[in-house]
Coordinates of C-alpha atoms in Angstrom, one line a residue:
Chain A
M1368 CA 13.7 43.0 29.3
V1369 CA 12.9 46.5 27.3
R1370 CA 11.0 45.9 24.4
G1371 CA 12.0 47.8 21.2
L1372 CA 9.8 49.7 18.9
S1373 CA 10.4 47.0 15.8
S1374 CA 7.2 45.3 14.9
K1375 CA 9.1 42.5 12.8
P1376 CA 10.7 39.8 14.6
I1377 CA 13.9 38.3 14.0
V1378 CA 14.0 34.8 13.5
L1379 CA 17.6 33.4 15.3
K1380 CA 18.7 29.7 14.2
L1381 CA 21.0 28.2 16.6
G1382 CA 22.6 25.2 14.9
G1383 CA 22.4 22.0 16.5
S1384 CA 26.1 21.3 16.2
V1385 CA 26.8 24.7 18.3
I1386 CA 24.4 23.9 21.0
T1387 CA 25.3 20.3 21.3
N1388 CA 28.5 18.4 21.4
K1389 CA 28.0 16.1 18.0
E1390 CA 30.2 13.5 18.9
K1391 CA 28.4 12.5 21.9
P1392 CA 25.0 11.5 22.0
L1393 CA 22.5 13.4 24.2
T1394 CA 25.1 15.6 25.1
P1395 CA 24.1 19.5 25.2
N1396 CA 27.4 22.0 25.1
L1397 CA 26.1 23.9 28.0
P1398 CA 28.9 26.9 27.8
A1399 CA 27.7 27.3 24.3
I1400 CA 24.0 27.7 25.6
Q1401 CA 25.1 29.9 28.1
R1402 CA 26.9 32.2 26.4
L1403 CA 24.4 32.8 23.5
T1404 CA 21.4 32.8 26.4
E1405 CA 23.8 35.9 27.6
E1406 CA 24.4 37.4 23.6
I1407 CA 20.0 37.5 23.4
L1408 CA 20.3 39.0 26.6
R1409 CA 22.7 41.3 26.1
A1410 CA 21.4 42.3 22.8
N1411 CA 18.3 42.9 23.8
V1412 CA 16.4 42.8 20.7
A1413 CA 12.6 43.8 20.4
L1414 CA 10.7 40.8 19.1
I1415 CA 12.9 37.4 18.7
V1416 CA 11.3 33.6 17.7
L1417 CA 14.7 31.1 18.3
V1418 CA 14.5 27.4 16.4
H1419 CA 17.4 25.4 17.5
G1420 CA 18.5 22.1 15.8
G1421 CA 18.9 18.8 16.9
G1422 CA 22.5 18.0 17.0
S1423 CA 23.3 15.0 19.1
F1424 CA 20.0 14.8 20.3
G1425 CA 17.4 14.4 17.6
H1426 CA 19.8 12.9 14.9
P1427 CA 21.1 9.7 16.2
I1428 CA 17.7 8.3 17.3
A1429 CA 16.3 9.8 14.2
E1430 CA 18.6 8.1 12.2
Q1431 CA 18.4 4.7 13.9
F1432 CA 14.9 4.2 13.4
R1433 CA 14.7 5.9 9.8
I1434 CA 12.2 8.4 10.7
M1435 CA 13.4 10.9 7.8
E1436 CA 11.9 8.1 5.4
G1437 CA 8.7 8.2 6.7
Y1438 CA 6.5 5.2 8.1
K1439 CA 7.7 1.6 7.1
D1440 CA 7.4 -0.1 10.2
P1441 CA 5.4 -0.3 13.3
L1442 CA 9.2 -0.5 15.0
Q1443 CA 9.5 3.1 14.0
I1444 CA 6.5 3.9 16.0
L1445 CA 8.6 4.2 19.3
G1446 CA 11.7 5.1 17.4
F1447 CA 9.5 8.6 16.4
S1448 CA 8.4 9.1 20.4
K1449 CA 12.1 8.8 21.4
T1450 CA 13.2 11.1 18.5
H1451 CA 10.6 13.7 19.8
Q1452 CA 11.2 13.1 23.4
A1453 CA 14.8 13.6 22.8
M1454 CA 14.5 17.1 21.1
T1455 CA 11.8 18.1 23.8
K1456 CA 14.8 17.4 26.2
L1457 CA 17.5 19.5 24.4
N1458 CA 14.6 22.6 24.1
K1459 CA 13.9 22.5 27.6
L1460 CA 17.5 22.9 28.5
I1461 CA 17.6 26.2 26.4
V1462 CA 14.5 27.3 27.8
D1463 CA 15.8 27.1 31.1
S1464 CA 18.7 28.8 30.1
L1465 CA 16.7 31.9 29.2
I1466 CA 14.4 31.8 32.0
N1467 CA 17.0 31.7 34.2
H1468 CA 18.3 34.7 32.4
N1469 CA 14.8 36.2 33.2
I1470 CA 14.2 36.1 29.2
P1471 CA 10.2 35.2 29.0
A1472 CA 10.7 32.1 26.6
I1473 CA 8.1 29.9 26.1
A1474 CA 9.0 26.4 24.5
V1475 CA 6.7 26.0 21.2
Q1476 CA 6.7 22.1 20.0
P1477 CA 6.4 21.9 16.1
S1478 CA 4.7 18.9 16.2
S1479 CA 1.9 20.1 18.3
C1480 CA 1.0 22.7 15.9
V1481 CA 2.3 21.6 12.4
V1482 CA 1.4 18.7 9.9
T1483 CA 3.7 18.3 7.2
K1484 CA 2.6 16.8 3.3
A1485 CA 5.7 14.7 1.8
G1486 CA 8.3 16.5 4.4
R1487 CA 7.0 20.2 3.7
I1488 CA 5.0 22.0 5.7
K1489 CA 1.2 22.1 5.3
S1490 CA -0.6 23.0 8.3
M1491 CA 0.7 25.2 10.8
Q1492 CA -1.2 26.6 13.5
E1493 CA 0.4 30.2 13.8
R1494 CA -2.1 32.3 16.1
P1495 CA -0.4 31.0 19.7
L1496 CA 3.2 31.9 18.1
K1497 CA 1.6 35.5 16.8
K1498 CA 0.1 36.0 20.4
M1499 CA 3.2 34.7 22.0
L1500 CA 5.3 37.8 20.3
E1501 CA 2.6 40.5 20.3
M1502 CA 2.8 39.9 24.6
G1503 CA 6.3 40.2 24.5
F1504 CA 7.3 36.4 24.9
V1505 CA 10.1 34.7 23.3
P1506 CA 9.1 31.6 21.5
V1507 CA 11.6 28.8 21.3
L1508 CA 11.0 26.1 18.6
Y1509 CA 13.1 23.4 17.1
G1510 CA 13.5 20.8 14.3
D1511 CA 11.5 18.1 15.0
A1512 CA 9.6 14.6 14.6
V1513 CA 6.4 15.6 13.1
L1514 CA 3.2 13.8 11.8
D1515 CA 2.8 13.9 8.3
S1516 CA -0.2 13.6 6.0
E1517 CA 1.1 11.6 3.3
I1518 CA 3.9 9.5 4.9
G1519 CA 2.9 9.3 8.2
F1520 CA 5.8 11.3 9.8
A1521 CA 8.9 13.2 8.9
I1522 CA 11.6 15.4 10.1
L1523 CA 11.2 18.8 9.6
S1524 CA 14.3 20.5 9.8
G1525 CA 15.1 23.4 11.8
D1526 CA 15.9 25.2 8.3
Q1527 CA 12.3 24.9 6.6
L1528 CA 10.7 25.9 9.9
V1529 CA 13.0 29.0 10.0
S1530 CA 12.0 29.9 6.5
S1531 CA 8.2 29.6 6.9
L1532 CA 8.3 31.1 10.2
A1533 CA 10.1 34.0 8.8
I1534 CA 7.4 34.4 6.2
K1535 CA 4.6 33.8 8.3
L1536 CA 5.7 36.0 10.9
N1537 CA 7.0 38.9 8.6
A1538 CA 10.5 39.0 9.9
D1539 CA 12.7 41.7 9.6
R1540 CA 15.3 39.3 8.9
I1541 CA 16.9 35.8 9.9
I1542 CA 19.9 34.9 11.4
I1543 CA 21.6 31.5 11.0
G1544 CA 24.0 30.6 14.1
A1545 CA 26.2 28.0 12.5
D1546 CA 29.3 26.3 13.4
V1547 CA 31.1 27.9 10.1
N1548 CA 31.9 31.5 9.1
G1549 CA 29.5 31.6 6.3
L1550 CA 28.8 30.1 2.9
Y1551 CA 32.0 29.5 1.1
T1552 CA 33.3 29.7 -2.9
A1553 CA 34.7 26.0 -2.1
D1554 CA 34.5 23.5 1.0
P1555 CA 37.4 25.1 3.4
K1556 CA 37.9 21.6 4.9
T1557 CA 39.6 20.6 2.0
N1558 CA 40.4 23.5 -0.1
P1559 CA 42.8 26.0 1.2
S1560 CA 41.8 28.8 -1.5
A1561 CA 38.0 28.7 -0.6
R1562 CA 36.7 32.0 0.4
L1563 CA 34.0 33.1 2.2
I1564 CA 31.3 35.0 0.4
Q1565 CA 30.2 38.1 2.2
H1566 CA 27.3 39.0 0.2
I1567 CA 25.5 36.7 -2.3
T1568 CA 22.1 37.6 -4.0
L1569 CA 19.4 34.8 -4.6
E1570 CA 20.1 34.9 -8.4
E1571 CA 23.8 33.9 -7.6
L1572 CA 22.8 31.5 -4.8
R1573 CA 20.5 29.9 -7.5
K1574 CA 23.6 30.1 -10.4
L1575 CA 25.4 28.2 -7.2
E1576 CA 22.6 25.5 -7.1
N1577 CA 22.9 24.8 -10.8
K1578 CA 26.6 24.2 -10.4
I1579 CA 25.9 21.8 -7.6
E1580 CA 23.2 20.1 -9.3
G1581 CA 25.4 19.5 -12.3
S1582 CA 28.3 17.6 -9.8
K1583 CA 25.3 16.2 -7.9
V1584 CA 28.2 14.9 -5.5
I1585 CA 30.1 17.3 -3.6
D1586 CA 28.3 20.1 -1.6
V1587 CA 30.9 22.8 -3.0
T1588 CA 29.8 25.3 0.0
G1589 CA 31.2 23.0 2.6
G1590 CA 28.0 21.6 3.4
M1591 CA 26.0 24.8 3.8
F1592 CA 24.0 24.5 0.6
G1593 CA 21.0 22.4 2.1
K1594 CA 20.8 25.3 4.4
M1595 CA 20.6 27.6 2.0
F1596 CA 18.2 26.0 -0.4
E1597 CA 15.8 25.9 2.4
L1598 CA 16.0 29.6 2.8
M1599 CA 15.2 30.5 -0.3
P1600 CA 11.5 31.1 -0.2
A1601 CA 12.0 33.3 2.7
I1602 CA 14.6 35.3 0.9
K1603 CA 12.5 35.1 -2.4
H1604 CA 10.0 36.8 0.1
G1605 CA 12.3 39.8 0.4
I1606 CA 13.6 38.7 4.0
R1607 CA 17.5 39.0 4.2
A1608 CA 19.5 36.1 6.1
I1609 CA 22.7 36.4 7.7
I1610 CA 24.4 33.5 8.4
V1611 CA 27.6 34.0 11.0
N1612 CA 29.6 31.6 13.2
A1613 CA 27.5 30.9 16.4
I1614 CA 30.6 29.0 18.0
K1615 CA 32.5 32.3 17.8
P1616 CA 31.5 34.4 21.0
N1617 CA 29.8 37.9 19.6
R1618 CA 29.1 36.8 16.3
V1619 CA 25.6 36.1 17.2
Y1620 CA 25.2 39.4 19.3
K1621 CA 26.7 41.6 16.6
A1622 CA 24.3 39.8 13.8
L1623 CA 21.4 40.8 16.3
K1624 CA 22.6 44.2 16.7
D1625 CA 22.6 44.4 12.9
E1626 CA 26.6 45.2 13.7
K1627 CA 29.0 44.8 11.2
V1628 CA 30.1 41.2 11.7
V1629 CA 32.0 38.3 9.8
G1630 CA 29.4 36.2 7.8
T1631 CA 27.6 35.8 4.4
I1632 CA 24.9 38.1 3.6
I1633 CA 21.8 36.6 1.3
E1634 CA 19.3 38.8 -0.1
K1635 CA 17.1 38.9 -3.1
D1636 CA 18.3 41.5 -5.2
E1637 CA 21.9 43.7 -5.1
I1638 CA 23.1 44.5 -2.2
I1639 CA 22.0 47.6 -0.4
E1640 CA 24.5 48.8 2.5
Q1641 CA 22.6 48.5 5.8
P1642 CA 22.4 51.3 8.3
N1643 CA 23.7 50.5 11.2
Chain B
M735 CA 1.3 -2.3 22.2
V736 CA -1.0 -4.3 19.6
R737 CA -4.1 -1.8 18.9
G738 CA -7.5 -3.0 19.4
L739 CA -10.2 -2.5 16.3
S740 CA -12.2 0.4 18.1
S741 CA -12.2 3.8 16.4
K742 CA -13.1 5.6 18.9
P743 CA -10.2 6.8 21.9
I744 CA -10.6 7.0 25.5
V745 CA -9.8 10.6 27.1
L746 CA -8.3 9.7 30.3
K747 CA -7.4 12.3 32.8
L748 CA -5.1 11.7 35.5
G749 CA -5.4 14.4 38.0
G750 CA -2.6 16.6 39.6
S751 CA -3.3 16.0 42.8
V752 CA -2.6 11.9 41.9
I753 CA 0.7 12.3 40.0
T754 CA 2.5 14.9 42.2
N755 CA 2.8 15.3 45.9
K756 CA 0.3 18.4 46.5
E757 CA 1.8 19.8 49.7
K758 CA 5.9 19.9 48.1
P759 CA 6.4 22.1 44.9
L760 CA 7.7 20.8 41.9
T761 CA 7.6 17.3 43.6
P762 CA 5.9 14.2 41.3
N763 CA 4.7 11.1 42.8
L764 CA 7.0 8.9 40.5
P765 CA 5.2 6.2 42.1
A766 CA 2.0 6.5 41.3
I767 CA 3.2 7.7 37.8
Q768 CA 5.0 4.1 37.3
R769 CA 1.9 2.3 38.7
L770 CA -0.8 4.4 36.4
T771 CA 2.0 3.8 33.2
E772 CA 1.7 0.0 34.2
E773 CA -2.4 -0.2 34.6
I774 CA -2.2 2.1 31.2
L775 CA 0.1 -0.7 29.5
R776 CA -2.1 -3.6 30.6
A777 CA -5.8 -2.4 29.9
N778 CA -3.6 -1.9 26.3
V779 CA -6.7 0.0 24.8
A780 CA -6.6 0.7 21.3
L781 CA -6.7 4.6 21.0
I782 CA -6.0 6.9 23.8
V783 CA -5.3 10.0 25.1
L784 CA -3.4 11.5 28.0
V785 CA -4.3 14.8 29.8
H786 CA -2.9 15.6 33.1
G787 CA -3.3 18.2 35.9
G788 CA -0.6 20.5 36.9
G789 CA -0.7 19.9 41.0
S790 CA 2.4 20.9 42.6
F791 CA 4.2 21.8 39.4
G792 CA 2.2 24.5 37.8
H793 CA -0.2 25.8 40.5
P794 CA 2.1 27.4 42.8
I795 CA 3.7 29.4 40.4
A796 CA 0.5 30.0 38.2
E797 CA -1.1 31.1 41.6
Q798 CA 1.8 33.7 42.7
F799 CA 1.7 35.4 39.3
R800 CA -2.0 35.3 39.3
I801 CA -1.9 33.9 35.7
M802 CA -5.6 32.9 36.0
E803 CA -6.5 36.5 36.2
G804 CA -5.2 37.4 32.4
Y805 CA -2.4 39.9 32.0
K806 CA -2.6 42.8 34.1
D807 CA 1.1 43.5 34.8
P808 CA 4.7 43.2 32.7
L809 CA 5.7 41.0 35.9
Q810 CA 3.7 38.2 34.6
I811 CA 5.4 37.7 31.9
L812 CA 8.1 35.7 33.3
G813 CA 6.2 34.1 35.7
F814 CA 3.8 32.9 32.5
S815 CA 7.1 31.5 31.0
K816 CA 8.0 29.6 34.5
T817 CA 4.4 28.2 34.8
H818 CA 4.6 26.8 31.3
Q819 CA 7.7 25.7 31.9
A820 CA 7.2 23.9 35.1
M821 CA 4.3 22.0 32.9
T822 CA 6.6 20.9 30.4
K823 CA 9.0 19.8 33.3
L824 CA 6.0 17.1 34.6
N825 CA 4.8 16.5 31.5
K826 CA 8.2 15.1 30.6
L827 CA 8.1 12.9 33.6
I828 CA 4.8 11.3 32.5
V829 CA 5.9 11.0 29.1
D830 CA 9.4 9.4 29.9
S831 CA 7.5 6.5 31.9
L832 CA 5.3 5.9 29.1
I833 CA 8.0 5.5 26.8
N834 CA 10.1 3.4 29.0
H835 CA 7.3 1.0 29.3
N836 CA 7.4 0.8 25.6
I837 CA 4.4 2.8 24.8
P838 CA 4.7 5.1 21.9
A839 CA 3.5 8.4 23.9
I840 CA 4.0 12.3 22.5
A841 CA 4.1 15.1 23.8
V842 CA 1.8 17.8 22.9
Q843 CA 1.7 21.2 24.6
P844 CA -1.6 23.2 24.3
S845 CA 0.0 26.7 24.5
S846 CA 1.3 25.7 20.8
C847 CA -1.8 24.5 19.6
V848 CA -4.6 26.3 21.4
V849 CA -5.5 29.9 22.2
T850 CA -8.3 30.7 24.2
K851 CA -10.7 33.8 24.3
A852 CA -11.3 34.7 27.8
G853 CA -10.6 31.5 29.3
R854 CA -12.5 29.2 26.6
I855 CA -11.0 27.3 24.0
K856 CA -11.5 29.5 20.6
S857 CA -8.7 28.0 18.5
M858 CA -7.3 24.7 18.3
Q859 CA -4.8 23.0 15.7
E860 CA -6.6 19.4 16.2
R861 CA -5.0 17.8 12.9
P862 CA -1.4 16.6 14.3
L863 CA -3.8 14.9 17.1
K864 CA -5.9 13.4 15.0
K865 CA -2.8 11.9 12.9
M866 CA -1.3 10.7 16.0
L867 CA -3.7 8.9 17.0
E868 CA -4.1 7.1 13.6
M869 CA -0.6 6.4 13.5
G870 CA -1.1 4.7 17.2
F871 CA 0.6 7.4 19.5
V872 CA -0.6 8.3 22.7
P873 CA -0.8 11.9 22.7
V874 CA -0.3 13.3 26.3
L875 CA -1.4 16.6 26.9
Y876 CA -2.0 19.1 30.4
G877 CA -3.8 21.7 32.1
D878 CA -1.3 24.6 30.7
A879 CA -0.7 28.2 30.4
V880 CA -1.8 29.3 27.2
L881 CA -2.4 32.8 24.9
D882 CA -5.5 34.2 25.5
S883 CA -7.0 36.4 22.4
E884 CA -8.9 38.5 24.8
I885 CA -7.2 38.9 28.3
G886 CA -3.4 38.0 26.9
F887 CA -3.0 34.7 28.7
A888 CA -5.2 32.1 30.6
I889 CA -4.9 29.2 32.5
L890 CA -6.5 26.3 30.2
S891 CA -7.5 23.5 32.7
G892 CA -7.0 20.3 32.1
D893 CA -10.5 19.6 32.7
Q894 CA -11.9 22.2 30.2
L895 CA -9.4 20.8 27.9
V896 CA -10.5 16.8 28.6
S897 CA -14.0 17.8 27.6
S898 CA -12.9 19.6 24.3
L899 CA -10.9 16.9 23.3
A900 CA -13.6 14.2 23.5
I901 CA -15.8 16.3 21.4
K902 CA -13.3 17.1 18.5
L903 CA -11.8 13.3 18.4
N904 CA -15.6 11.6 18.7
A905 CA -14.5 9.8 22.3
D906 CA -15.8 6.6 23.2
R907 CA -15.8 7.6 26.9
I908 CA -14.2 10.0 29.8
I909 CA -12.6 8.7 32.0
I910 CA -11.3 11.1 35.3
G911 CA -8.7 9.9 37.4
A912 CA -9.4 11.6 40.3
D913 CA -8.0 11.7 44.1
V914 CA -11.7 10.8 45.2
N915 CA -13.7 8.1 44.8
G916 CA -16.4 9.8 42.7
L917 CA -19.2 12.1 43.4
Y918 CA -20.7 12.3 46.9
T919 CA -24.1 13.6 47.9
A920 CA -22.2 15.8 50.4
D921 CA -18.7 16.7 51.2
P922 CA -17.6 13.0 52.8
K923 CA -15.2 14.7 54.7
T924 CA -17.1 17.3 56.4
N925 CA -20.6 14.8 56.4
P926 CA -20.3 11.4 57.4
S927 CA -23.7 10.6 55.6
A928 CA -22.5 11.2 52.5
R929 CA -22.8 8.6 50.1
L930 CA -21.2 7.9 46.6
I931 CA -23.2 8.4 43.9
Q932 CA -22.7 5.7 41.6
H933 CA -24.9 6.5 38.2
I934 CA -25.9 10.7 37.4
T935 CA -27.5 12.1 34.2
L936 CA -27.0 15.3 33.0
E937 CA -30.1 16.7 34.2
E938 CA -29.4 15.3 37.9
L939 CA -26.3 16.8 37.5
R940 CA -27.9 20.4 36.5
K941 CA -30.2 20.0 39.6
L942 CA -27.0 19.7 41.7
E943 CA -25.8 22.5 39.9
N944 CA -28.8 24.8 40.8
K945 CA -28.6 23.5 44.3
I946 CA -25.1 24.8 44.3
E947 CA -25.7 28.0 42.5
G948 CA -28.4 28.6 45.5
S949 CA -25.9 28.5 48.4
K950 CA -22.9 30.1 46.4
V951 CA -20.7 29.2 49.0
I952 CA -19.8 25.3 49.7
D953 CA -19.7 22.9 46.8
V954 CA -21.6 20.1 48.1
T955 CA -19.9 17.4 46.2
G956 CA -16.7 17.9 48.1
G957 CA -14.7 20.0 45.2
M958 CA -15.5 17.8 42.4
F959 CA -18.2 20.1 41.1
G960 CA -16.2 22.4 38.9
K961 CA -14.8 19.4 37.3
M962 CA -18.2 18.1 36.3
F963 CA -19.3 21.6 34.9
E964 CA -16.4 21.3 32.4
L965 CA -17.5 18.0 31.5
M966 CA -21.1 18.8 30.7
P967 CA -20.5 19.9 27.3
A968 CA -19.0 16.4 26.4
I969 CA -21.7 14.9 28.4
K970 CA -24.1 16.7 26.2
H971 CA -23.0 15.2 23.2
G972 CA -23.6 11.7 24.2
I973 CA -19.9 10.8 25.5
R974 CA -20.2 8.6 28.8
A975 CA -17.5 9.9 31.5
I976 CA -16.7 8.2 34.7
I977 CA -15.1 9.1 37.8
V978 CA -12.7 7.0 39.5
N979 CA -10.1 7.0 42.4
A980 CA -6.6 6.9 40.6
I981 CA -4.8 6.8 43.9
K982 CA -6.2 3.2 44.6
P983 CA -4.7 0.6 42.6
N984 CA -6.6 -1.1 39.4
R985 CA -9.5 1.7 39.4
V986 CA -7.9 3.4 36.3
Y987 CA -7.3 0.2 35.0
K988 CA -10.5 -1.3 35.5
A989 CA -12.0 2.1 33.8
L990 CA -9.9 1.8 30.7
K991 CA -11.3 -2.0 30.4
D992 CA -14.8 -1.1 31.1
E993 CA -15.2 -3.3 33.8
K994 CA -17.3 -2.4 37.1
V995 CA -15.4 -0.4 39.3
V996 CA -15.9 2.1 42.1
G997 CA -17.1 5.5 40.5
T998 CA -19.3 7.5 39.3
I999 CA -20.7 7.2 36.0
I1000 CA -22.2 10.2 34.1
E1001 CA -24.5 9.5 31.1
K1002 CA -26.4 12.0 29.2
D1003 CA -29.8 10.3 29.6
E1004 CA -30.9 7.5 31.3
I1005 CA -28.4 4.9 32.7
I1006 CA -28.0 2.0 30.1
E1007 CA -26.4 -1.1 31.5
Q1008 CA -22.7 -1.3 29.7
P1009 CA -21.7 -4.7 28.6
N1010 CA -18.9 -6.1 29.8

């Protein structure tokens, strides 16, 4: 893999619903993993950090043992172990796929280097990560069951991790590979007049937040608002984010190459045309 | 798993030659892993940290790409990824076995939380580990390919990790599960008059070191001296270590229970009889 000149990494999130079959527990979507590996290989960006979601690996076990509520019952302890082990299993499939394509990927377990406080990243050992990037490796992290200084343990979402990593590693930009085309003006599954938002500023996003806080029931964006909320700190930091549909071939590739692609760009201030 | 009252953890090392078939690449010794899991379950100690070696998983790939020599050639980069991935594969087998026996094990990747300097541990995020123990989890670490601030990357041996963890976690004692009965007065494989050393102090061990440094060629202890050298910092710290043969059933169990067992006890000063 030829390394480019850019010194700022791209943080690429691959959604759990993209890389797993969400309907079947512990079932990876191997063709999607294979295709996305090839898109990453072809794009050949200099510095990249991957973060993937849990999909049907982490979520069902985490929900069964209510890991996201923190420690309440000794029975959860083994459940935490099982949740974490399911995530390492999915992570292994992704890293294996990358290595098989000669991409020097390294599995990085968030639970080994992060402690949260009430579910928010509090302490993180980032020196290994920085050194990995410096050496030309591709670190692969994931949403994980982590230890928590206040509530015992918690679920650290891939989205929170993406935002935090982007800030810590001074990322060039964030690419969110989702199972939808981007952020909509309404839920496209129920509202036929829903329109894809191509550009949005932090201020406009905040207005959308207020709108949702008012209704408190429906996420008008079609389930994407929680993710947006997690991305806000990185965007506030001046890091551009783009949401693309990773189920559709070549969208992640185009986003990696910084080419024009169907999706939603989120930026701090007014949109500035990006040179390609 | 009922938790005892002890607040000091035991650090148990399972040698790579015990848990893998050293003659066949990437071949675990599943019956040994199963038996040792059962010994750990039966012993039911309050706080325990496991560290395992690489055996036929890590070593052949690490040697092929000369990872232990540090970064010298871009071709090593993918080799480092492969070494690390092979170790996570072995680690997964151990953690799966523990979880299948209802032991709440958590895989902890040294490469995610440690950076070495010229092969020695320089920086380590130990907060997740301490919190895991506090919560009743069993962290499972291993000798790993890690990033290095001076030479790019290095091999962090399980033995160096054991010693460092024992000090950082204020361990009660260290148990080294090896493929030999303990430390000998000579190499038992070549010298029929070789005698098992049952007790040895740090000072006596240092004399043995001088003896070896004089000859510079043969490790008179039958290959165990390198391990002893790595343990010295912990022993100097007042942490007792015992080497037992983990291939022989019940030796690890007895060591965990602090019962009388064939092996070599290493202590800082004169040997004090241990109450059983």
